Every structure is written in C-alpha cells, then in structure tokens.
Amino acid sequence: MRADLLLDDVEGLDEALAAVDGFDAVLVGGLLRPRPAQADGLSGLADAVAGTPLASRVAEAAEKTSAGGGDEGHFVALAAARTALLGSVHDALVARVDEVTGRPVADTAAAAPGAGEDRPGNLLVAARGWLCDLARAGWQGIDHELVGGAAPVVSAMLPDPALRRLATLLDGFAAELAACCPGAALERVPVRRWADLWTRALLLTLPGAASAPAVDAVSGRLLPLGVDVHEHATAVQAQVHAVFEPADGGASRLVRASVSAPKPDTILGAGLWQLLRPHMSLLAAVGEGRVVELDAMPLTAEGDLLWDDARARAGEPADAFTTARVALPTAAAGAVSPLDRHPARIAVPVLVEGYGVADAEEVAGEVVLDVAGCRLRVDTDRIPAAGPLTPEAVASSGACLGLLRWDAGRFLLQPLAVERTVRKKPVAVHAGAWAGGTTDKAGVRAEKAATDAVTVLRERAGRLLRK
C-alpha cells in the first residue's frame, strides 16, 4: 500500500470543491432574490462546467437565477452541475485510491439501468415543486408551513414501491428541516449536507433517474472482510464488505451485501443484531468467519448483492485477514452510477500492516497510524458499539482491515477488524464478531438487556394491534 500517495494533492480537487461550496452558500440565502455574493456563487458553478455538455444550460440557469427569474428547469440544471462536479471529485479520489492499493482499476462506467416501472408524473412534479420552493426560500427562510408541504407528497408516494426511495429521502430531509425551524434563528447551518440532500432529491424527480439497477444472478464463493453498521434512530443496516469469487472462474470482485431492519430508538449496542437476525446466513458467516456459498444470488452492476437467505449456505472457515492478504489485492470494484458519484460514498476495503501508532498527546487523543512515515487518521467515531472492537484495540494493533474513506479534505481509515498480539499470539478483533451470536461476557450482557427491551416492545405492540 503506497500510503504516501494519500498525502499528495489531487489536481483540480480544490477548485471543484470551491465551486460546489460557492453554490451551496447560495442555497443558504435562497434563490428568490439572489444578492451579489450569491450571483458570484452561481457564476462560479457555471464556469466550473464550461466546456462540458452542461455548459450552455448551466450558464443560462445561472444568469436567469441571478436575475431572480430562475424556474424549475434552471434549478435542475444547477443541481446537475453540482452533481457532476462532485462526481469528478469522486472519480479523482477513487483513481488515487487505485494507485495507493495497486488493485485493478475500478469499472467506472455505470451499467444501463434495468427496466423501470412508469412513475406517476404528478407526484414527481409535486415533489420537484416543493424542492424548488425550498431553494427559493433558502435554508434561512424555512418555516414549518413550507417544510410541512412535503407531508402530503410523501404520504402519496410511500405506498408505491417504485417511489419509495425518493419518498424516504424526502421524508427524512423534511424531518431534519422541521427540527431546525425557523431557519432565520439557526446559528449553524449544515450547508453541505442539506445541499447534498436537496440536489439528490431534485434529480431523483426526473424520469428514469430512480430506475432500478441492472441485476444479474451469480454463483460462487463470498469471502467476508468485515461489517459496517449504519445506525439511525428508526433503522439499522449491516453492510458486509466481501470478495466474491465466481464459480465459473471469472475475475474476483469487491461486493457488498446489506441487510436492514426498522428499529425503536431504545435498542442500542449489541441489541441491533437481534433486529437483523432473520438474515442469519449472512450474519452467522461474518460472526463465525466462514465462506458463504451463493447460488444464483442477484447482484447489481455496482457490486451490491440483493440478499436472499434461500440462495446462500455456510461454507468452510475463512479468516478475513487471510482473505485480505490473498484475495483482496486482485479484486476489482464495480461500476458506480452517476448519482452515487460523491466523495462521501467512497468506502474502499484495504489492509494496513507494519505501522506504528502516534502518541495520543501529540495528536490530541485521536488514533493516528504511522504508515511508512505517513500519518493516517483512524475514524474511531465509526466503530460500532455493537461489537468488541474499540479505539484502544486499534491503538494496540499491528494490522488493520478497514475502509478507506475521504472526509473534510483528507483520507481516513474506518476499522473493520484488527490483529493484535496477546501473550505472544496474534488475536483478531472484529467489529462484527457478535453478529451471529456471542459467548463474550460483555456481548452476552448487552444481548440480554436488548432481549428484554425487544420483548417488552413486542408485547406492547401486540396490545395496540389487538385494540
């Protein structure tokens, strides 16, 4: 791993991000009556995509919007330009990661979408109208009446599976905005986050943007590397990163397998696994360190397995660190769809070995690995409480299997598992070690507490349903 390349500047990166930041600042004050500073942000976005197929449309959109005459079509063009710029940043960073790891270059040409159902155009138009009203008002101009306009649109969309992706995004976005109303009283605005949500939602209202990805059925061996836990107040997802070896002898691939479940906000820590346990074939393989044999499992061109327990069975033992040392270096990543090309989506499995750990006082309490003289910060905030892996375990380790991410202008390492020496023997500690069950004392206590909470909640839910 060429860690020194992570510190080198990426050509054009700062300029692209500056153009995005300029447009994001425009959304804070709103697009109804842009001030001179906002006009500069709009023209900067147009200049950044000059010479591309978007140039003329974005230039017109910036001019009209600066004069206060922007319409929905102009706002869509601006959103498309912002997405294209962040897409270019994503591609440049992924290219750098490919250099660092020396792995086969990822296939960045997204496959054609699968056949999609016709979406009710009136609902998409209604959603687009609400998002454009938000942009006109700006984040400082939001109030409960404006934000509440999303509710009937979301309610009408949710029953339709084809619209549920957009409906869920709108619902969560509106909830965040509602919690911050009135916007005029906000001391701090999450500028990049809200601009990301607004842009993605607006583009998903376009015909064909939310089409289901193309899917193929694959058979072969799945070798888990580790699990990344995504937790929200009302939902939890376990995303397993793995190497897939096709049964036909084709090239191995990096893939992801995700299982999700709704959750009450009282279920925390190891209790999360109980909510996900219906998908035992995947979780047990992660917890026990086993291969999973797949038979005609659906796989998207982007490398996401659409998990079906009926098409999976547990195989022989497989050590994640052995997989990382032997199979990971030759596994290629899948395609990335245009809307998913964003720096925040970068999560590349890597194995880091032979490092030292910087002194805690020197780096203000952070865990920082010294890899061949280059410092790589560990993203300890992403270590889940639902497993035995801790920042202290990372700080005393000699090998780390994790996800290389990019945030706030630098690369970070999110640990999935570490190897440390205990009594002169190597011992592996995995973030997903409790996924399929555990005999660990701390894990057993957490599971028991969660079991009691789940039992009470199910009993109460049953009473409500009977009434």
C-alpha positions as a printed Julia matrix, in Angstrom:
467×3 Matrix{Float64}:
   0.0     0.0     0.0
   1.52    3.34   -1.15
   0.32    5.4     1.81
   2.48    8.36    0.76
   0.17    8.94   -2.22
  -2.72    9.68    0.15
  -0.97   12.9     1.15
  -0.29   14.17   -2.39
  -2.53   16.87   -3.82
  -5.12   15.83   -6.4
  -5.07   18.19   -9.37
  -8.23   20.3    -9.69
  -9.75   18.99   -6.47
  -9.71   22.27   -4.54
 -11.14   24.24   -7.46
 -14.04   21.82   -7.96
 -14.9    21.81   -4.25
 -14.67   25.62   -4.12
 -17.25   25.86   -6.92
 -19.55   23.47   -5.05
 -19.1    25.43   -1.81
 -19.95   28.66   -3.63
 -23.23   27.24   -4.91
 -24.06   25.69   -1.53
 -23.67   29.13    0.06
 -26.25   30.46   -2.42
 -28.8    27.94   -1.12
 -28.39   29.28    2.42
 -29.88   32.64    1.49
 -32.19   31.28   -1.21
 -32.63   31.73   -4.95
 -35.66   34.03   -4.94
 -33.74   37.3    -4.86
 -30.03   36.49   -5.03
 -27.62   39.07   -3.66
 -24.37   39.98   -5.48
 -22.35   37.46   -3.46
 -24.84   34.74   -4.38
 -24.58   35.7    -8.04
 -20.84   35.06   -7.81
 -21.54   31.57   -6.47
 -23.86   30.84   -9.39
 -21.43   32.12  -12.0
 -18.62   30.14  -10.36
 -20.63   26.95  -10.78
 -21.26   27.76  -14.44
 -17.57   28.5   -15.04
 -16.59   25.18  -13.45
 -18.57   23.18  -16.04
 -17.65   25.34  -19.03
 -16.52   23.16  -21.92
 -18.75   20.27  -20.86
 -22.11   19.22  -22.35
 -23.77   21.05  -19.44
 -22.12   24.38  -20.22
 -24.87   26.22  -22.11
 -27.75   25.08  -19.9
 -25.94   25.86  -16.68
 -24.76   29.26  -17.95
 -28.35   30.16  -18.82
 -29.61   28.83  -15.48
 -27.01   30.85  -13.56
 -27.86   34.03  -15.48
 -31.62   33.68  -15.07
 -31.38   32.7   -11.41
 -29.03   35.59  -10.62
 -31.67   37.93  -12.02
 -34.34   36.33   -9.82
 -36.07   34.6   -12.74
 -34.97   31.01  -12.22
 -37.56   28.3   -12.77
 -37.64   24.56  -12.09
 -35.7    23.73  -15.23
 -32.95   26.15  -14.25
 -32.73   24.72  -10.74
 -32.45   21.19  -12.15
 -29.58   22.32  -14.4
 -27.75   23.83  -11.41
 -28.28   20.64   -9.4
 -26.94   18.58  -12.31
 -23.82   20.75  -12.49
 -23.21   20.39   -8.76
 -23.6    16.6    -9.02
 -21.23   16.47  -11.98
 -18.55   18.39  -10.09
 -18.79   16.16   -7.03
 -18.75   13.19   -9.4
 -15.47   14.39  -10.84
 -14.07   14.74   -7.31
 -15.22   11.19   -6.53
 -13.59    9.79   -9.66
 -10.3    11.6    -9.0
 -10.17   10.32   -5.41
 -11.03    6.75   -6.46
  -8.27    6.91   -9.08
  -5.87    7.95   -6.33
  -7.02    5.05   -4.14
  -6.43    2.68   -7.06
  -2.85    3.97   -7.2
  -2.44    3.54   -3.45
  -3.7    -0.04   -3.38
  -2.33   -1.15   -6.75
  -5.56   -3.02   -7.36
  -7.26   -3.5   -10.75
  -8.78   -0.19  -11.84
 -12.44    0.06  -10.87
 -15.0    -0.08  -13.65
 -16.36    3.49  -13.5
 -18.74    3.1   -16.44
 -22.13    2.55  -14.85
 -24.22   -0.14  -16.45
 -27.51    0.65  -18.11
 -30.39    0.73  -15.64
 -32.85   -2.11  -15.55
 -36.36   -1.81  -16.83
 -38.27    0.57  -14.58
 -41.96    0.99  -13.96
 -43.77    4.11  -15.06
 -43.82    6.59  -12.21
 -46.87    8.78  -11.56
 -45.7    12.03  -13.13
 -47.91   14.22  -10.98
 -46.2    13.05   -7.79
 -42.74   13.7    -9.21
 -43.85   17.16  -10.32
 -45.26   17.85   -6.85
 -42.02   16.74   -5.2
 -39.97   18.86   -7.59
 -42.18   21.85   -6.9
 -41.66   21.54   -3.14
 -37.89   21.23   -3.54
 -37.81   24.32   -5.76
 -39.82   26.27   -3.2
 -37.21   25.26   -0.61
 -34.42   26.54   -2.85
 -36.18   29.86   -3.39
 -36.63   30.37    0.36
 -33.16   29.13    1.28
 -32.22   27.39    4.5
 -32.52   30.66    6.41
 -36.04   31.14    5.09
 -37.61   27.8     6.01
 -40.59   27.64    8.34
 -42.99   24.9     9.45
 -45.55   25.76    6.79
 -43.05   25.44    3.96
 -41.45   22.27    5.32
 -44.86   20.73    6.01
 -45.63   20.88    2.32
 -43.67   17.67    1.86
 -46.01   15.58    4.03
 -48.86   15.01    1.52
 -46.37   14.25   -1.25
 -44.53   11.7     0.89
 -47.81   10.1     2.0
 -48.91    9.68   -1.6
 -45.54    8.22   -2.65
 -44.89    5.69    0.11
 -47.46    3.07   -0.99
 -45.76    2.83   -4.4
 -42.53    0.73   -4.22
 -41.23    2.49   -7.32
 -41.35    5.83   -5.5
 -40.31    4.69   -2.04
 -36.66    5.6    -2.47
 -37.5     9.23   -3.2
 -40.27    9.28   -0.6
 -37.9     8.09    2.13
 -35.34   10.72    1.18
 -37.94   13.5     1.18
 -39.37   12.32    4.5
 -36.0    12.29    6.24
 -34.96   15.62    4.69
 -38.21   17.29    5.74
 -37.82   15.91    9.28
 -34.34   17.44    9.56
 -35.58   20.78    8.28
 -38.6    20.75   10.6
 -36.34   20.18   13.61
 -34.42   23.35   12.67
 -37.34   25.72   12.01
 -37.4    28.65   11.83
 -34.35   28.9     9.64
 -33.8    32.55   10.49
 -32.88   31.53   14.05
 -30.3    28.92   13.04
 -26.85   29.56   14.47
 -25.22   26.89   12.34
 -26.47   25.54    9.02
 -25.35   22.07    7.78
 -24.63   23.63    4.4
 -23.03   20.71    2.55
 -25.41   18.08    3.94
 -28.62   19.92    3.09
 -27.31   20.83   -0.34
 -26.46   17.15   -0.93
 -29.95   16.03    0.11
 -31.67   18.75   -1.92
 -29.62   18.01   -5.05
 -30.11   14.26   -4.89
 -33.83   14.54   -4.25
 -34.33   17.04   -7.08
 -32.54   14.85   -9.62
 -34.49   11.77   -8.48
 -37.69   13.54   -9.56
 -36.54   13.33  -13.18
 -37.91   10.48  -15.33
 -35.61    7.48  -15.29
 -33.32    8.79  -12.55
 -34.59    6.3    -9.98
 -34.71    3.29  -12.29
 -33.69    0.03  -10.68
 -30.09   -1.02  -11.49
 -29.43   -3.88  -13.85
 -29.24   -7.19  -11.97
 -27.5   -10.46  -12.8
 -27.68  -13.8   -10.97
 -24.29  -15.03   -9.76
 -22.99  -18.2    -8.13
 -19.72  -18.71   -6.32
 -17.93  -18.06   -3.03
 -18.41  -15.0    -0.85
 -15.48  -14.28    1.48
 -16.48  -11.66    4.09
 -13.97   -8.98    5.06
 -15.97   -7.12    7.68
 -19.23   -5.4     8.51
 -20.06   -1.71    8.56
 -23.01   -0.87   10.83
 -25.22    2.08    9.82
 -27.45    3.14   12.69
 -30.31    5.65   12.72
 -32.92    6.39   15.37
 -35.52    4.4    13.43
 -33.49    2.0    11.3
 -30.33   -0.1    11.27
 -28.32   -1.64    8.44
 -25.41   -4.06    8.44
 -23.37   -3.74    5.26
 -20.92   -6.59    4.74
 -17.91   -5.91    2.52
 -16.57   -9.03    0.85
 -14.66  -10.57   -2.03
 -16.76  -12.61   -4.45
 -15.14  -15.43   -6.42
 -17.37  -16.59   -9.32
 -17.94  -20.31   -9.72
 -17.1   -20.07  -13.43
 -13.54  -18.99  -12.65
 -14.04  -15.34  -13.64
 -12.24  -12.44  -12.06
 -12.96  -11.84   -8.37
 -14.93   -8.74   -7.41
 -15.43   -6.46   -4.44
 -19.08   -6.66   -3.41
 -21.39   -5.52   -0.63
 -24.29   -7.35    0.99
 -26.67   -5.31    3.11
 -29.47   -6.3     5.46
 -31.72   -3.72    7.12
 -34.48   -3.52    9.69
 -36.61   -0.85   11.34
 -35.75   -0.22   14.97
 -37.05    1.65   18.01
 -34.64    4.26   19.34
 -34.35    2.35   22.64
 -32.48   -0.58   21.02
 -28.76    0.16   21.05
 -25.42   -1.63   21.03
 -25.42   -5.4    20.62
 -29.22   -5.4    20.59
 -29.1    -4.23   16.99
 -28.1    -7.72   15.86
 -31.36   -9.18   17.16
 -33.29   -6.97   14.79
 -31.19   -8.22   11.87
 -31.08  -11.9    12.84
 -33.69  -13.03   10.28
 -30.78  -12.83    7.82
 -28.78  -15.43    9.73
 -26.87  -16.96    6.83
 -25.02  -13.69    6.25
 -24.6   -12.6     9.86
 -23.51  -16.03   11.05
 -20.86  -16.17    8.33
 -19.49  -12.8     9.44
 -19.57  -13.69   13.14
 -18.09  -17.17   12.71
 -15.62  -16.31    9.93
 -16.97  -18.55    7.18
 -17.31  -18.59    3.43
 -20.85  -18.24    2.06
 -21.71  -20.34   -0.99
 -24.04  -18.38   -3.29
 -26.42  -19.94   -5.79
 -27.96  -17.54   -8.34
 -27.82  -14.6    -5.92
 -28.92  -11.28   -7.53
 -26.0    -8.86   -7.99
 -26.18   -5.32   -9.36
 -23.58   -3.86  -11.68
 -22.48   -1.63   -8.8
 -21.49   -4.65   -6.72
 -24.47   -4.87   -4.36
 -25.83   -8.33   -3.59
 -29.62   -8.33   -3.14
 -29.51  -10.72   -0.24
 -31.74  -13.8    -0.21
 -31.09  -16.35    2.55
 -32.6   -19.09    0.42
 -29.74  -18.69   -2.07
 -26.93  -18.86    0.49
 -25.4   -21.56    2.65
 -22.48  -21.56    5.05
 -19.21  -22.99    3.8
 -15.74  -23.66    5.17
 -13.93  -21.39    7.67
 -12.36  -18.29    6.11
 -10.15  -15.87    8.01
 -10.82  -12.26    6.99
  -7.15  -11.28    7.24
  -6.13  -14.21    5.03
  -8.76  -13.1     2.52
  -7.41   -9.54    2.69
  -3.84  -10.69    2.09
  -4.55  -13.23   -0.66
  -7.78  -12.34   -2.47
  -8.3    -8.61   -1.86
  -5.3    -7.35   -3.92
  -6.76   -8.74   -7.18
 -10.45   -7.98   -6.59
 -11.88   -5.19   -8.75
 -14.64   -2.8    -7.74
 -17.88   -2.48   -9.68
 -19.43    0.36  -11.61
 -20.72    3.49   -9.89
 -23.96    5.1   -11.0
 -23.86    8.86  -11.77
 -25.97    9.87   -8.76
 -23.75    7.83   -6.43
 -20.52    9.52   -7.5
 -19.92   11.52   -4.35
 -16.83   11.7    -2.12
 -18.89   10.68    0.92
 -19.73    7.36   -0.76
 -16.09    6.26   -1.01
 -15.51    3.19    1.18
 -12.69    1.03   -0.19
 -11.56   -2.09    1.73
  -7.83   -2.01    2.49
  -5.37   -3.89    4.68
  -2.76   -1.81    6.53
   0.18   -3.56    8.2
   3.55   -2.72    9.67
   2.5     0.63   11.11
   3.2     2.44   14.33
   0.73    4.44   16.39
   1.32    8.13   17.04
   1.49    9.31   20.64
  -2.0    10.19   21.92
  -0.89   13.51   23.44
   0.78   14.53   20.19
  -2.43   14.03   18.15
  -4.94   15.34   20.72
  -6.38   11.98   21.7
  -7.0    10.73   18.16
  -5.78    7.35   16.94
  -3.32    8.02   14.13
  -1.37    5.3    12.34
   2.15    5.99   11.11
   2.33    4.04    7.85
   5.84    4.24    6.38
   6.24    7.78    7.68
   2.76    8.9     6.55
   0.06    9.61    9.09
  -3.38    8.12    8.54
  -6.11    9.1    10.99
  -8.46    6.39   12.23
 -12.15    7.28   12.15
 -12.97    5.96   15.61
 -16.45    7.55   15.51
 -17.49    4.88   13.01
 -16.53    1.95   15.23
 -19.91    0.43   16.22
 -20.84   -0.18   19.85
 -22.4    -3.48   18.69
 -19.08   -5.35   18.77
 -15.86   -5.87   20.72
 -13.71   -3.6    18.54
 -12.63   -0.42   20.37
 -10.28    2.51   19.7
  -7.95    1.05   22.34
  -7.8    -2.23   20.4
  -6.9    -0.33   17.24
  -4.21    1.64   19.06
  -2.55   -1.58   20.24
  -2.81   -3.44   16.93
  -0.28   -4.42   14.3
  -2.62   -4.92   11.34
  -5.9    -3.2    10.48
  -8.5    -4.25    7.94
 -10.73   -1.29    7.22
 -12.48    1.02    4.79
 -10.55    3.89    3.27
 -12.82    6.95    3.27
 -12.49   10.63    2.44
 -13.91   13.34    4.66
 -13.21   17.02    5.36
 -10.38   17.14    2.84
  -8.42   14.06    3.92
  -8.4    10.28    3.79
  -9.48    8.38    6.91
  -9.41    4.71    7.86
 -12.55    3.13    9.33
 -11.53   -0.09   11.14
 -13.49   -3.29   10.46
 -11.05   -5.6    12.26
  -7.59   -5.53   13.79
  -4.89   -8.03   14.67
  -3.11   -7.56   17.98
  -0.63   -9.67   19.91
  -1.87  -11.17   23.18
   0.56  -13.4    25.11
   2.79  -13.62   22.06
  -0.07  -14.87   19.85
  -1.93  -12.94   17.15
  -5.57  -12.32   18.07
  -8.15  -10.84   15.68
 -10.85   -8.45   16.93
 -13.77   -7.86   14.54
 -16.42   -5.14   14.65
 -18.98   -7.75   13.54
 -17.86  -10.54   15.86
 -21.22  -10.55   17.67
 -23.32  -10.51   14.5
 -24.4   -14.14   14.64
 -24.34  -14.51   18.43
 -21.58  -14.47   21.03
 -20.25  -16.1    24.18
 -18.31  -12.95   25.05
 -19.39  -11.8    28.53
 -19.9    -8.17   27.54
 -21.78   -9.24   24.43
 -23.99  -11.66   26.36
 -24.94   -8.96   28.88
 -25.77   -6.5    26.09
 -27.81   -9.14   24.25
 -29.8    -9.98   27.39
 -30.64   -6.34   28.03
 -31.7    -5.92   24.43
 -33.77   -9.12   24.57
 -35.73   -7.79   27.5
 -36.34   -4.48   25.73
 -37.41   -6.16   22.48
 -39.78   -8.49   24.36
 -41.47   -5.57   26.13
 -41.79   -3.57   22.91
 -43.28   -6.51   21.01
 -45.76   -7.14   23.81
 -46.86   -3.51   23.78
 -47.15   -3.51   20.0
 -49.3    -6.63   20.18
 -51.64   -4.98   22.65
 -52.03   -1.95   20.4
 -52.79   -4.15   17.39
 -55.38   -6.17   19.34
 -57.09   -2.95   20.39
